[in-house]
mmCIF file of C-alpha atoms and ligand atoms in Angstrom:
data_model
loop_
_atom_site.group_PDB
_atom_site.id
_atom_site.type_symbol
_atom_site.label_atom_id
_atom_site.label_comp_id
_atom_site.label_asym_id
_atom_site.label_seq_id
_atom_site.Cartn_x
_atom_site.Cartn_y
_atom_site.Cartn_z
ATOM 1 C CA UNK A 252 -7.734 20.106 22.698
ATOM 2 C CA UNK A 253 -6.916 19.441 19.140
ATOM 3 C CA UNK A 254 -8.853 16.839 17.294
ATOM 4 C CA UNK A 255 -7.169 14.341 14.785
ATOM 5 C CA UNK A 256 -9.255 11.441 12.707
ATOM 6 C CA UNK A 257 -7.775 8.473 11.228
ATOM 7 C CA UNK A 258 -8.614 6.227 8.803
ATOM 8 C CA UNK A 259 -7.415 3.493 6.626
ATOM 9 C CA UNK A 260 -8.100 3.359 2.586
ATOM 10 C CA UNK A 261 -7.837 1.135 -0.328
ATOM 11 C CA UNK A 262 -6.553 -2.337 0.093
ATOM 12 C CA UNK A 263 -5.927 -3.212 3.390
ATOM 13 C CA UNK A 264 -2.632 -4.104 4.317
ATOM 14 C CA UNK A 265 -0.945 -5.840 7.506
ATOM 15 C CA UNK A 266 0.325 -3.309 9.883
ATOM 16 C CA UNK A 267 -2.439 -0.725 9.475
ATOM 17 C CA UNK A 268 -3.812 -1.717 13.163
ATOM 18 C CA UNK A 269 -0.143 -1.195 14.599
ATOM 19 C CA UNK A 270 -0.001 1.952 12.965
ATOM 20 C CA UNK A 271 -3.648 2.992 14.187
ATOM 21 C CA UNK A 272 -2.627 2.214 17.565
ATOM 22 C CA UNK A 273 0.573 3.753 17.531
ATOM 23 C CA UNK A 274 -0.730 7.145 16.548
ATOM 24 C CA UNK A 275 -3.812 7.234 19.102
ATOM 25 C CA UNK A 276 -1.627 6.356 21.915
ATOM 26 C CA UNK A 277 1.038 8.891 21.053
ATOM 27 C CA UNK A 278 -2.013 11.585 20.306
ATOM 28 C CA UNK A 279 -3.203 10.484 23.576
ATOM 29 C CA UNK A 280 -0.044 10.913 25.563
ATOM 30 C CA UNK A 281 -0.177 14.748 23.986
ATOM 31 C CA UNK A 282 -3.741 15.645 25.276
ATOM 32 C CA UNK A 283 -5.275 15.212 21.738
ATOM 33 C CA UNK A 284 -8.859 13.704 20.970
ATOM 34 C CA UNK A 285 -8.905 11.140 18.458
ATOM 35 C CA UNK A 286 -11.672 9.882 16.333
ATOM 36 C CA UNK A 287 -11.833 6.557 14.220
ATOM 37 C CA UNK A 288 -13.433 6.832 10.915
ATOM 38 C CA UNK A 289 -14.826 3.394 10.159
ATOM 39 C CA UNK A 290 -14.739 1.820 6.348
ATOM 40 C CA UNK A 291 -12.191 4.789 4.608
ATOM 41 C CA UNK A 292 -13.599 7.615 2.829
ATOM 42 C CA UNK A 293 -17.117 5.910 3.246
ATOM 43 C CA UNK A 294 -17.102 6.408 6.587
ATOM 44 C CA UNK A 295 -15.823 10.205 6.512
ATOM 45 C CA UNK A 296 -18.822 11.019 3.608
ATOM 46 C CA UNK A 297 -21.682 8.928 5.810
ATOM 47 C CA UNK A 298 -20.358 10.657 9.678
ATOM 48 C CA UNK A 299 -23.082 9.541 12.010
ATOM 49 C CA UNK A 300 -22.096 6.231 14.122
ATOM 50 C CA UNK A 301 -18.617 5.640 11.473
ATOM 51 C CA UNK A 302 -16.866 8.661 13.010
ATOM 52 C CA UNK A 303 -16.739 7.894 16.291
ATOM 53 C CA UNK A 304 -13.926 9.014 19.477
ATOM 54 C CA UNK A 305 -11.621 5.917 20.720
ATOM 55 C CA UNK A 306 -10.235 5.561 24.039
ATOM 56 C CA UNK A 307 -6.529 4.844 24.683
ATOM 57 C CA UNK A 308 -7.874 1.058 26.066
ATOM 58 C CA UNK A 309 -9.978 1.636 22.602
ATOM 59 C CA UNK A 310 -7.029 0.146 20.575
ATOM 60 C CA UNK A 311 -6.190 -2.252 22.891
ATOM 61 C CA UNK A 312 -4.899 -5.977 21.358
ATOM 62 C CA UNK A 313 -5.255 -4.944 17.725
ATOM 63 C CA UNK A 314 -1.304 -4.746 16.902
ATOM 64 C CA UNK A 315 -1.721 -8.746 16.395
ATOM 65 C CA UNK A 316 -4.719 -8.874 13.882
ATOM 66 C CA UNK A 317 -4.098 -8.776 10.717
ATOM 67 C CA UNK A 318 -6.119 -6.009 7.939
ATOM 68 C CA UNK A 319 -7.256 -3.494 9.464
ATOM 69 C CA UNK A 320 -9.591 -2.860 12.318
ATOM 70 C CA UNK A 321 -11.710 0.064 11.265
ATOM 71 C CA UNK A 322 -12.612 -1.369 8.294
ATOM 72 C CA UNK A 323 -11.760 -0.068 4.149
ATOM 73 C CA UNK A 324 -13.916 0.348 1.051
ATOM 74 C CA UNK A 325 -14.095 2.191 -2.143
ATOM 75 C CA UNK A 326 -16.170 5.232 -2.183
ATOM 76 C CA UNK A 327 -17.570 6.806 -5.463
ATOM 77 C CA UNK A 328 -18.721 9.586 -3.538
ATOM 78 C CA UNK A 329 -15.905 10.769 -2.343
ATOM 79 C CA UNK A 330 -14.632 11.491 -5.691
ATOM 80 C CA UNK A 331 -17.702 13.952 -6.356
ATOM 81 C CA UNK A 332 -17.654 17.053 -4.781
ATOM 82 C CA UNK A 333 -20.915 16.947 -3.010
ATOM 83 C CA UNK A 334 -19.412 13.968 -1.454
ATOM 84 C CA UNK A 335 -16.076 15.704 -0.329
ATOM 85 C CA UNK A 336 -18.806 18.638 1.006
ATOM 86 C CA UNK A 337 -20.599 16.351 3.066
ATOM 87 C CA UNK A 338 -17.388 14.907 4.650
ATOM 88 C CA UNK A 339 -16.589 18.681 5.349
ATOM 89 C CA UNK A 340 -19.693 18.860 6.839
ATOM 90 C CA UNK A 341 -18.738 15.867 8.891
ATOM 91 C CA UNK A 342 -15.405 16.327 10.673
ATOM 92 C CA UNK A 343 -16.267 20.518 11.082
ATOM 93 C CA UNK A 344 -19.449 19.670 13.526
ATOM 94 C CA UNK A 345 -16.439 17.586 15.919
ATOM 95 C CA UNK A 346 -13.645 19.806 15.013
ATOM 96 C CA UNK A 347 -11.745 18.132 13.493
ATOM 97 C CA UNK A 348 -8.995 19.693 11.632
ATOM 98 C CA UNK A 349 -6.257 17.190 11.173
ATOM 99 C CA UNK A 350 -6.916 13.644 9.252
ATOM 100 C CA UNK A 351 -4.397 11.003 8.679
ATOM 101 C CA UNK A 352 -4.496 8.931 6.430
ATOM 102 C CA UNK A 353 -3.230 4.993 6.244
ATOM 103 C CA UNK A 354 -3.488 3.978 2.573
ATOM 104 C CA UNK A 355 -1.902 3.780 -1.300
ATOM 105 C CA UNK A 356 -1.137 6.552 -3.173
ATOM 106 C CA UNK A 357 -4.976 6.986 -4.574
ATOM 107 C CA UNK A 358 -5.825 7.854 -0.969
ATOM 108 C CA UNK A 359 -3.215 9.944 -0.280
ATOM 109 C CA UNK A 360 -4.345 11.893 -3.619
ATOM 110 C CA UNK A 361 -7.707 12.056 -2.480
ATOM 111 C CA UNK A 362 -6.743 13.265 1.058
ATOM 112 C CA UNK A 363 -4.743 15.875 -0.583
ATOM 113 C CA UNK A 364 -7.569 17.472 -3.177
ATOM 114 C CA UNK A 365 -9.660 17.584 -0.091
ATOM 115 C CA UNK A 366 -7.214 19.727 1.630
ATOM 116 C CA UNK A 367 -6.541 21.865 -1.316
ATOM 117 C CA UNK A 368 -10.575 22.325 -1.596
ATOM 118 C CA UNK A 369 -11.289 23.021 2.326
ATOM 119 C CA UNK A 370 -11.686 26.363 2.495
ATOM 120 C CA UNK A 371 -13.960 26.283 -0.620
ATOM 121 C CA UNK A 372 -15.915 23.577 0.576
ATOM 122 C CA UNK A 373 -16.486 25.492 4.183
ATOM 123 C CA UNK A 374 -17.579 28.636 2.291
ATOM 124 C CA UNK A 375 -19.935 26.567 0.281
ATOM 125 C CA UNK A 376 -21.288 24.675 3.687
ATOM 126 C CA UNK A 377 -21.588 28.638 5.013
ATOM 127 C CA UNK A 378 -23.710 29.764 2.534
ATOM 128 C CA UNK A 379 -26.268 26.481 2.766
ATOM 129 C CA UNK A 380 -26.470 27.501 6.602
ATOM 130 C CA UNK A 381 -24.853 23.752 7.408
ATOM 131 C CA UNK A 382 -21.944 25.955 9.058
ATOM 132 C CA UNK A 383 -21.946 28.807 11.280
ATOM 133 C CA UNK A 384 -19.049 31.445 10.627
ATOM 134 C CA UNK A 385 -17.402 30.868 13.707
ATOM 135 C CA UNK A 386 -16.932 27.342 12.628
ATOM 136 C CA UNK A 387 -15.481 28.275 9.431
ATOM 137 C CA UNK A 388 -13.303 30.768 11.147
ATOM 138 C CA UNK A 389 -12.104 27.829 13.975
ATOM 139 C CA UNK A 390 -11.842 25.325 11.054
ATOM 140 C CA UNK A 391 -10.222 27.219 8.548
ATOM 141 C CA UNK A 392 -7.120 24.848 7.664
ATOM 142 C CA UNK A 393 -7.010 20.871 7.070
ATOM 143 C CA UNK A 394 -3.650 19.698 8.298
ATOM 144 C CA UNK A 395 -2.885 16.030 6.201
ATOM 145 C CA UNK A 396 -0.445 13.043 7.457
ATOM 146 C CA UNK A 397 -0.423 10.253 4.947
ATOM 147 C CA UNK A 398 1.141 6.364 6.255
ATOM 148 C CA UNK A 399 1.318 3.790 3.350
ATOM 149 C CA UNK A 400 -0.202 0.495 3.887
ATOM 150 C CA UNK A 401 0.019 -1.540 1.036
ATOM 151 C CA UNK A 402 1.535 -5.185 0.475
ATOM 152 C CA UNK A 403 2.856 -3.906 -2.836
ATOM 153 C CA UNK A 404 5.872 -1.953 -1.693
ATOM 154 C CA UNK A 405 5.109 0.346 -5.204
ATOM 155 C CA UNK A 406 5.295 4.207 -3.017
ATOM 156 C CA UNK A 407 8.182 6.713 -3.084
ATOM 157 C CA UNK A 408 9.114 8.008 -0.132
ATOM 158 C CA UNK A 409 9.373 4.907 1.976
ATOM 159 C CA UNK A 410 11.595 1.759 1.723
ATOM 160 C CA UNK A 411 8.785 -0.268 2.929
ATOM 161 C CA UNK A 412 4.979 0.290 2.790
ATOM 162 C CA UNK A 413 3.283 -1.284 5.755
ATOM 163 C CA UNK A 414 2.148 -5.275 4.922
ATOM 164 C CA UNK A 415 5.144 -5.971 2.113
ATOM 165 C CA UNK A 416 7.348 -7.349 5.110
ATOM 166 C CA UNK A 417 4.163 -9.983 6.076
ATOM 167 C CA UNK A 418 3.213 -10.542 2.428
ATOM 168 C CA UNK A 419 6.742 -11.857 1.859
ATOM 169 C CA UNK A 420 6.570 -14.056 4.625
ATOM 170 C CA UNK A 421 3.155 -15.482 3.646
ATOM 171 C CA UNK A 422 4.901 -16.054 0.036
ATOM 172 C CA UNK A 423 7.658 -17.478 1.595
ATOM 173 C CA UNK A 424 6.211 -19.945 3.740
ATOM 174 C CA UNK A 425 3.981 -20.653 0.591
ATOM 175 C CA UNK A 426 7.413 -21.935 -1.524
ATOM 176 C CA UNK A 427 8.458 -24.142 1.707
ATOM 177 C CA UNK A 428 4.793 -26.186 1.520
ATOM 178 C CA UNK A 429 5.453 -26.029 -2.284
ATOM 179 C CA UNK A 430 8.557 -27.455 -2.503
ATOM 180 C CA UNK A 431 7.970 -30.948 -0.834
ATOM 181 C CA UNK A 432 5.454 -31.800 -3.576
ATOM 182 C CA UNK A 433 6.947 -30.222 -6.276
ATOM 183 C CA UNK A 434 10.148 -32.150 -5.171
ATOM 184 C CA UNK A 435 8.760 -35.280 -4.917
ATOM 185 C CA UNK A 436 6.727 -34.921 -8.268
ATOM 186 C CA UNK A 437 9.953 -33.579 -10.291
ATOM 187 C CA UNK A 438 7.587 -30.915 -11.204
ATOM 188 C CA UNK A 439 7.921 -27.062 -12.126
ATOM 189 C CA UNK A 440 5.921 -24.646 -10.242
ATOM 190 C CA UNK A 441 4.928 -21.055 -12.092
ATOM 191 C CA UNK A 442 4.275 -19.022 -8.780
ATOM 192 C CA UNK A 443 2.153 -16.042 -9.227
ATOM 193 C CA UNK A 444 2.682 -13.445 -6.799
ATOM 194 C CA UNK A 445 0.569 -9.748 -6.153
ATOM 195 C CA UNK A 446 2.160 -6.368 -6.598
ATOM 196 C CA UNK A 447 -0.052 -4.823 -9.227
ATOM 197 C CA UNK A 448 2.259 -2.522 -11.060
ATOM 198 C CA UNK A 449 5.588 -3.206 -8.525
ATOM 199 C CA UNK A 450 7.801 -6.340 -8.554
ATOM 200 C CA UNK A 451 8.821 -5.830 -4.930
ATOM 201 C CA UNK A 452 7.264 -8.727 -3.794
ATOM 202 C CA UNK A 453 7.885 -11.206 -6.871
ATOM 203 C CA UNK A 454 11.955 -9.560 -7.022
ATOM 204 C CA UNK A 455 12.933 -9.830 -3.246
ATOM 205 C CA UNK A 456 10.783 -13.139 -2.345
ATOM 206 C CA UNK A 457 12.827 -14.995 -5.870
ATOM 207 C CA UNK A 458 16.168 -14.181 -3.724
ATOM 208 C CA UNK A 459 14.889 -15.386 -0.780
ATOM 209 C CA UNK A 460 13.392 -18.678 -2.379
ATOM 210 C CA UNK A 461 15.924 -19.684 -4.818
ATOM 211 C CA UNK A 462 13.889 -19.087 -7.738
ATOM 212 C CA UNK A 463 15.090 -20.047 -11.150
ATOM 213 C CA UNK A 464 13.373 -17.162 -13.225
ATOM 214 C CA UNK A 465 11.446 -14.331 -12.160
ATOM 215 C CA UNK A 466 9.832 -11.678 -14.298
ATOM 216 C CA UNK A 467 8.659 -8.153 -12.900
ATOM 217 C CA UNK A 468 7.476 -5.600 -14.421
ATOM 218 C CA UNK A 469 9.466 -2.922 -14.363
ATOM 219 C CA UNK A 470 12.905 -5.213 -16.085
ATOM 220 C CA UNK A 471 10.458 -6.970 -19.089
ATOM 221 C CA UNK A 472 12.673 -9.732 -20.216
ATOM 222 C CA UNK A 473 14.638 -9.315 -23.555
ATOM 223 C CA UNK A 474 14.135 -11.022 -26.604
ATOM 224 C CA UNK A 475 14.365 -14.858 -26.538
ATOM 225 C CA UNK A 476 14.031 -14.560 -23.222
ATOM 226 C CA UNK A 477 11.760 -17.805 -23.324
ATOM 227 C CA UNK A 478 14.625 -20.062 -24.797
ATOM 228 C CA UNK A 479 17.151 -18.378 -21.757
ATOM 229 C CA UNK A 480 14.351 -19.350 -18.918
ATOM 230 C CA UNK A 481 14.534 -23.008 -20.526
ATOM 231 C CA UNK A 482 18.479 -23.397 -20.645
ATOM 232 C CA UNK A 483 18.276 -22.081 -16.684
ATOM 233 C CA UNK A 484 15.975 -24.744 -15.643
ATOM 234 C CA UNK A 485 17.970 -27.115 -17.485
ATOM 235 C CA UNK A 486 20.680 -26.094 -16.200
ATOM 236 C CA UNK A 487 19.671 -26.141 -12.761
ATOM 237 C CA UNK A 488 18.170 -29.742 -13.228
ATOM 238 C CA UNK A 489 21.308 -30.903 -14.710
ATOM 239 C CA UNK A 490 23.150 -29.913 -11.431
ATOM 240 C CA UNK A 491 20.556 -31.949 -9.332
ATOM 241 C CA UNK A 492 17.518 -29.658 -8.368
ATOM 242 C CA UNK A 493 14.564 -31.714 -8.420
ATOM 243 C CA UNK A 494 11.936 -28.773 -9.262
ATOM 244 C CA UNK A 495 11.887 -25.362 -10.465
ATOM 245 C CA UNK A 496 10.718 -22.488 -9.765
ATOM 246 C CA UNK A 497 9.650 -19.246 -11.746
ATOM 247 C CA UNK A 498 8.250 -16.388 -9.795
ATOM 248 C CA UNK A 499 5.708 -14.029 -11.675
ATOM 249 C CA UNK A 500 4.737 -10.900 -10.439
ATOM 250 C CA UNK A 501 0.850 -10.306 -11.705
ATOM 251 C CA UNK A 502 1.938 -7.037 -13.299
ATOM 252 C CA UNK A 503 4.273 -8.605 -15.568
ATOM 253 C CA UNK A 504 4.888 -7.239 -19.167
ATOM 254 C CA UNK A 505 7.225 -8.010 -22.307
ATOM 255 C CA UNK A 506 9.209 -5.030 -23.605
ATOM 256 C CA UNK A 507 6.044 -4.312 -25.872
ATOM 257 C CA UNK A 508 3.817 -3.641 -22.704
ATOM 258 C CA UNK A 509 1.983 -6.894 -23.076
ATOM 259 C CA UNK A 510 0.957 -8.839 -19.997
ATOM 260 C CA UNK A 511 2.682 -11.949 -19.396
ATOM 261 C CA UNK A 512 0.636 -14.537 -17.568
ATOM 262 C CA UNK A 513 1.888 -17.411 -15.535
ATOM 263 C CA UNK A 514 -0.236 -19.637 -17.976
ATOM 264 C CA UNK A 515 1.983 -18.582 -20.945
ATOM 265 C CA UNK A 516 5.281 -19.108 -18.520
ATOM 266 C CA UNK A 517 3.621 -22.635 -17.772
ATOM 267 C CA UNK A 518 3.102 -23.447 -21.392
ATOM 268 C CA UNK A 519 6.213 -22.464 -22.854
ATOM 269 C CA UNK A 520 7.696 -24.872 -20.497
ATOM 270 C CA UNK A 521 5.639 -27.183 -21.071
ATOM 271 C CA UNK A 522 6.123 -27.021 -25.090
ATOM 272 C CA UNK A 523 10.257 -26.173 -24.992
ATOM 273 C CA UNK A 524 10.882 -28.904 -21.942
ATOM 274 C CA UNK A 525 7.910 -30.931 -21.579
ATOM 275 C CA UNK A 526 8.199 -30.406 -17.801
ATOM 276 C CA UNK A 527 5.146 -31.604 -15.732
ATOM 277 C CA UNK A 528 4.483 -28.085 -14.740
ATOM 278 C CA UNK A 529 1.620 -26.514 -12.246
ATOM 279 C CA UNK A 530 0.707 -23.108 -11.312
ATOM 280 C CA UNK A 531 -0.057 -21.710 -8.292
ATOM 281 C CA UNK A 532 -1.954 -18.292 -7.776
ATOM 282 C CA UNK A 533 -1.329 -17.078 -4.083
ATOM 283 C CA UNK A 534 -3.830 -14.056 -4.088
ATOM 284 C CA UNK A 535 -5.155 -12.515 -1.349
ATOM 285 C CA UNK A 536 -3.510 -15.223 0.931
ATOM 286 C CA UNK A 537 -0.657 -12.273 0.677
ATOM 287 C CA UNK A 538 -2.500 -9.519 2.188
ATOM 288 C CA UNK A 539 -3.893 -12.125 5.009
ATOM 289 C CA UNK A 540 -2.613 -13.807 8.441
ATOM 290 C CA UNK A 541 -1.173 -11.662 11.175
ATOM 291 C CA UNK A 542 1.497 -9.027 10.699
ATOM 292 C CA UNK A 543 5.188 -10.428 10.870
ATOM 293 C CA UNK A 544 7.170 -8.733 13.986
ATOM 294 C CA UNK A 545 8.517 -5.783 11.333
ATOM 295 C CA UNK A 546 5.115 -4.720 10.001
ATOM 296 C CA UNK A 547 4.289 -4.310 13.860
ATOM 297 C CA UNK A 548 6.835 -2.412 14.795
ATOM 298 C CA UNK A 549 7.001 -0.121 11.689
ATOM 299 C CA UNK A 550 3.186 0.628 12.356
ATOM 300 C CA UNK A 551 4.203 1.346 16.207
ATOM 301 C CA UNK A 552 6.691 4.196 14.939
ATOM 302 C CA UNK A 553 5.139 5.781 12.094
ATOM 303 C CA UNK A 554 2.409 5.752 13.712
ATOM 304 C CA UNK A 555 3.264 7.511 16.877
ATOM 305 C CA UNK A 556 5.515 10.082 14.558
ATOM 306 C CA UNK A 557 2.326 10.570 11.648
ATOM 307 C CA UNK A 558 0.370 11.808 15.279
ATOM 308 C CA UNK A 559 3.318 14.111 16.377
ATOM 309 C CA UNK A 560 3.680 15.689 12.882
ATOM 310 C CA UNK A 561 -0.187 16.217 12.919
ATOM 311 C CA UNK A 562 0.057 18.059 16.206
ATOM 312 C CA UNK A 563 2.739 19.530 14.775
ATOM 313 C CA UNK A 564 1.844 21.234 12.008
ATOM 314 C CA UNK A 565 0.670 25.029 11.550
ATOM 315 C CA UNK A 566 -1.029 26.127 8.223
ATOM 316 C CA UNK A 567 1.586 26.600 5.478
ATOM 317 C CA UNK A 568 2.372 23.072 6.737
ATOM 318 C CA UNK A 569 2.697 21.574 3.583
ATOM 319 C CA UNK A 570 0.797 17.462 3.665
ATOM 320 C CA UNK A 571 3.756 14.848 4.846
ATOM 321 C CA UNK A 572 4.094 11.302 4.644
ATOM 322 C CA UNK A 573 5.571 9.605 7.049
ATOM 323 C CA UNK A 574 7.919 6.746 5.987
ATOM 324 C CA UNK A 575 10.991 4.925 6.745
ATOM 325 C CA UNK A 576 14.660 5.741 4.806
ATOM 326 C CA UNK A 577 17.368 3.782 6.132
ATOM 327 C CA UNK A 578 15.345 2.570 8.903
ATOM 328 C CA UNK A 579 15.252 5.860 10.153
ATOM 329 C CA UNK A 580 11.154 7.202 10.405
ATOM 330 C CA UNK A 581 11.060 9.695 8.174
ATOM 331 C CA UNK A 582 8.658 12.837 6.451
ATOM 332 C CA UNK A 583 8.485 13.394 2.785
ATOM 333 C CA UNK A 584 5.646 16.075 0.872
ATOM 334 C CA UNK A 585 3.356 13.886 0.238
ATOM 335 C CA UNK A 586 2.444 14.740 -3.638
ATOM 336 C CA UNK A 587 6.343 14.709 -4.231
ATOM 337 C CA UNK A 588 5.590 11.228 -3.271
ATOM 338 C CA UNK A 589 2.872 10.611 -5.046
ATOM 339 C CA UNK A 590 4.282 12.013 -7.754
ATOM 340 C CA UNK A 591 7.197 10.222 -8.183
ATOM 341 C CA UNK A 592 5.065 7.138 -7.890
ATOM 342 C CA UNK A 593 2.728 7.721 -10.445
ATOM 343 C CA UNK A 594 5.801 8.639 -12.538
ATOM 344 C CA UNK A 595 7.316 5.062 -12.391
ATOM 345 C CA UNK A 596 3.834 4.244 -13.746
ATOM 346 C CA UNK A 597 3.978 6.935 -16.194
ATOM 347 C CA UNK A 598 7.254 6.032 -17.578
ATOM 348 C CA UNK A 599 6.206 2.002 -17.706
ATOM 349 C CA UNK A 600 3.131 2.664 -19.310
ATOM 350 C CA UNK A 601 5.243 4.900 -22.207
ATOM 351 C CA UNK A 602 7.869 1.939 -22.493
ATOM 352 C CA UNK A 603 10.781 3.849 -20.970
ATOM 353 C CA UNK A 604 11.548 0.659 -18.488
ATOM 354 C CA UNK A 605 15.162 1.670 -17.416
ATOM 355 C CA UNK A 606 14.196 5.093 -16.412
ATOM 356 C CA UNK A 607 11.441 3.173 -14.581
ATOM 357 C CA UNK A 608 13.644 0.771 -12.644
ATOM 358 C CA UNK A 609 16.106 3.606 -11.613
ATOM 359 C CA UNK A 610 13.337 5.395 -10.015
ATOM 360 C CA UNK A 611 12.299 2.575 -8.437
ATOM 361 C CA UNK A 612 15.442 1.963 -7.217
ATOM 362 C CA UNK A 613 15.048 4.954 -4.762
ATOM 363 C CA UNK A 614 12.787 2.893 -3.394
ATOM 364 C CA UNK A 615 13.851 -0.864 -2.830
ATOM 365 C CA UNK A 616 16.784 -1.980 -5.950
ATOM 366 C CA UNK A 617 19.862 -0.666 -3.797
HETATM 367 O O1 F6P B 910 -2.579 -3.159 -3.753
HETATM 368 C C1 F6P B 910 -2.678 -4.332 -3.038
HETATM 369 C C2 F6P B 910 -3.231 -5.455 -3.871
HETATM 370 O O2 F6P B 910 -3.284 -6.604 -3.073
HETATM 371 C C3 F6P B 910 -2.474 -5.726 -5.175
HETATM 372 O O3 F6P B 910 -1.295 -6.453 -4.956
HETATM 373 C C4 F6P B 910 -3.532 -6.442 -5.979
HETATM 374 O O4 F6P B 910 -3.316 -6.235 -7.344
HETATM 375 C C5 F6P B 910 -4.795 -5.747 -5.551
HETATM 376 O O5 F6P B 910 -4.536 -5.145 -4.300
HETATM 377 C C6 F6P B 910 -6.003 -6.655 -5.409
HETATM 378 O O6 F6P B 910 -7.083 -5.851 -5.133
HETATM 379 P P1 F6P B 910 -8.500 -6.413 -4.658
HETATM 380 O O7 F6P B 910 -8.343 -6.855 -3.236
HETATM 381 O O8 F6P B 910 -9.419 -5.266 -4.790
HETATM 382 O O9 F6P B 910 -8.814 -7.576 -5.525
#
């Protein structure tokens, strides 16, 4: 019987327990054994008790919950390659040959460099005598299936990462509560919303909460663009809204690169209008709370189609991600993914800010 792990990695996102359940059931159904690696790459350096075989009743009332079941951390060892060795070491003495992976595109990298180094790291674990050559013979290839979780929505190859839908609900249900006060007050509320370098979440939720302004950062605002964010609020006031909103994504930047934070939003406002004007910081209130109905039943079908392309694969199988396009579940190379992702990056980071909106447009502008 073939032997798959799974694991989740980097922030945790909601969806990442539908997903895990998904896949073991559908791994299940095709005779496969399935082992849960507890607390990311941690867990796959450590072995011992956080590697450990589940049950098909072992992922049983987790679609609900929100984060993720089996735990995520960082792991400086993994990065090392004693650390990648020892995981080696790890998933060889259960057989394991095919990992999947639930996380951002930093664990998908990391999942991939292990692949590439596999047979290197078997021939080193062979010639310490941790290995036998028969192992290294029935081990020989690492077959990779990446799944994004991530509340961000910031990876190419998928029109949603798992968690975004939730995260927009939770920042949605957030403007609702806000708007009675800020109503009643008159007041302007500067909402800051998560994303790191993707303004998914600030972008889409602004549409779907009538926001006056919004600033992401891949579109930096032109020139002046503090005296046009004052005539809209105006302007809206002036046809009889009794509050404002502005909705700042945390990775905001002005055309020179520079951050721009929600306190600068607030006091511009504050100096141009002399609005009473609070801020709110939603955090990690984004990433929490149950999954919303979508998040559940994306994680149900990647999931059950990132275990069938695992089972699937043979070894020139290059690494997939498994994604939606179109609402269709789809797989992608996975470092054509990543690449493209940490291109958008690349291409903010140099300035070039329409290139990087069109190629984030692949992903969620259409
Ligand atoms: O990537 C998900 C995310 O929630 C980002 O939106 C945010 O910038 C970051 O993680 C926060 O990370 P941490 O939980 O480590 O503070």
């Amino acid at each position: 019987r073939k032997c798959i792990a799974v694991m989740t990695s980097g922030g945790d996102s909601q969806g990442m327990n539908a997903a895990l359940r998904g896949l073991v059931r559908m791994a299940m159904y095709r005779h496969a054994r399935v082992f849960l690696i507890y607390e990311g790459y941690q867990g796959l350096v450590q072995g011992g008790d956080l590697i450990k075989e589940t049950t098909w009743y072992g992922v049983s009332h987790i679609m609900g919950k929100g984060g993720t079941v089996i735990g995520t951390a960082r792991c400086k060892e993994f990065r090392e390659r004693w650390g990648r060795r020892a995981a080696a070491l790890n998933l060889v003495k259960k057989r394991i040959t095919n990992l999947i992976v639930i996380g951002g595109d930093g664990s998908l990298t990391g999942a991939n460099l292990f692949r590439e180094e596999w047979p290197e790291l078997l021939q080193e674990l062979v010639e310490e005598g941790n290995i036998s050559a028969q192992e290294q013979t029935e081990c020989d290839h690492l077959n990779i299936v990446g799944m994004v979780g991530s509340i961000d929505n910031d990876m190419c190859g998928t029109d949603m990462t798992l968690g975004a839908d939730s995260a927009l609900h939770r920042i949605v249900e957030a403007v609702d509560a806000i708007s009675f006060t800020a109503s009643s007050h008159q007041r302007c509320f500067v909402l800051e919303v998560m994303g790191r370098h993707c303004g998914y979440l600030a972008l889409v939720s602004s549409l779907g909460c009538n926001a006056d302004w919004c600033l992401i950062p891949e579109s930096p605002p032109s020139d002046n663009w503090e005296k046009k964010m004052c005539e809209q609020l105006c302007r809206s006031r002036e046809e009889g809204a009794r509050m404002n909103l502005i909705i700042v994504a945390e990775g905001a930047v002005d055309r020179q690169g520079q951050p721009i934070s929600s306190q600068y939003v607030k006091s511009v406002i504050e100096k141009e209008l002399g609005y009473d004007t609070r801020i709110t910081v939603l955090g990690h209130v984004q990433r929490g709370g149950a999954p919303s109905a979508y998040d559940r039943l994306m994680g149900c079908r990647v999931g059950a189609a990132a275990a069938n392309a695992v089972l699937d694969a043979d070894k020139d199988n290059e690494p997939v991600l498994v994604g939606l396009q179109g609402n269709r579940v789809v797989q992608s190379p996975l470092m054509k993914c990543v690449r493209e992702t940490q291109g958008i990056a690349g291409a903010m980071k140099d300035g070039n800010f329409k290139e990087a909106l069109s190629m984030r447009a692949g992903s969620f502008v259409r």
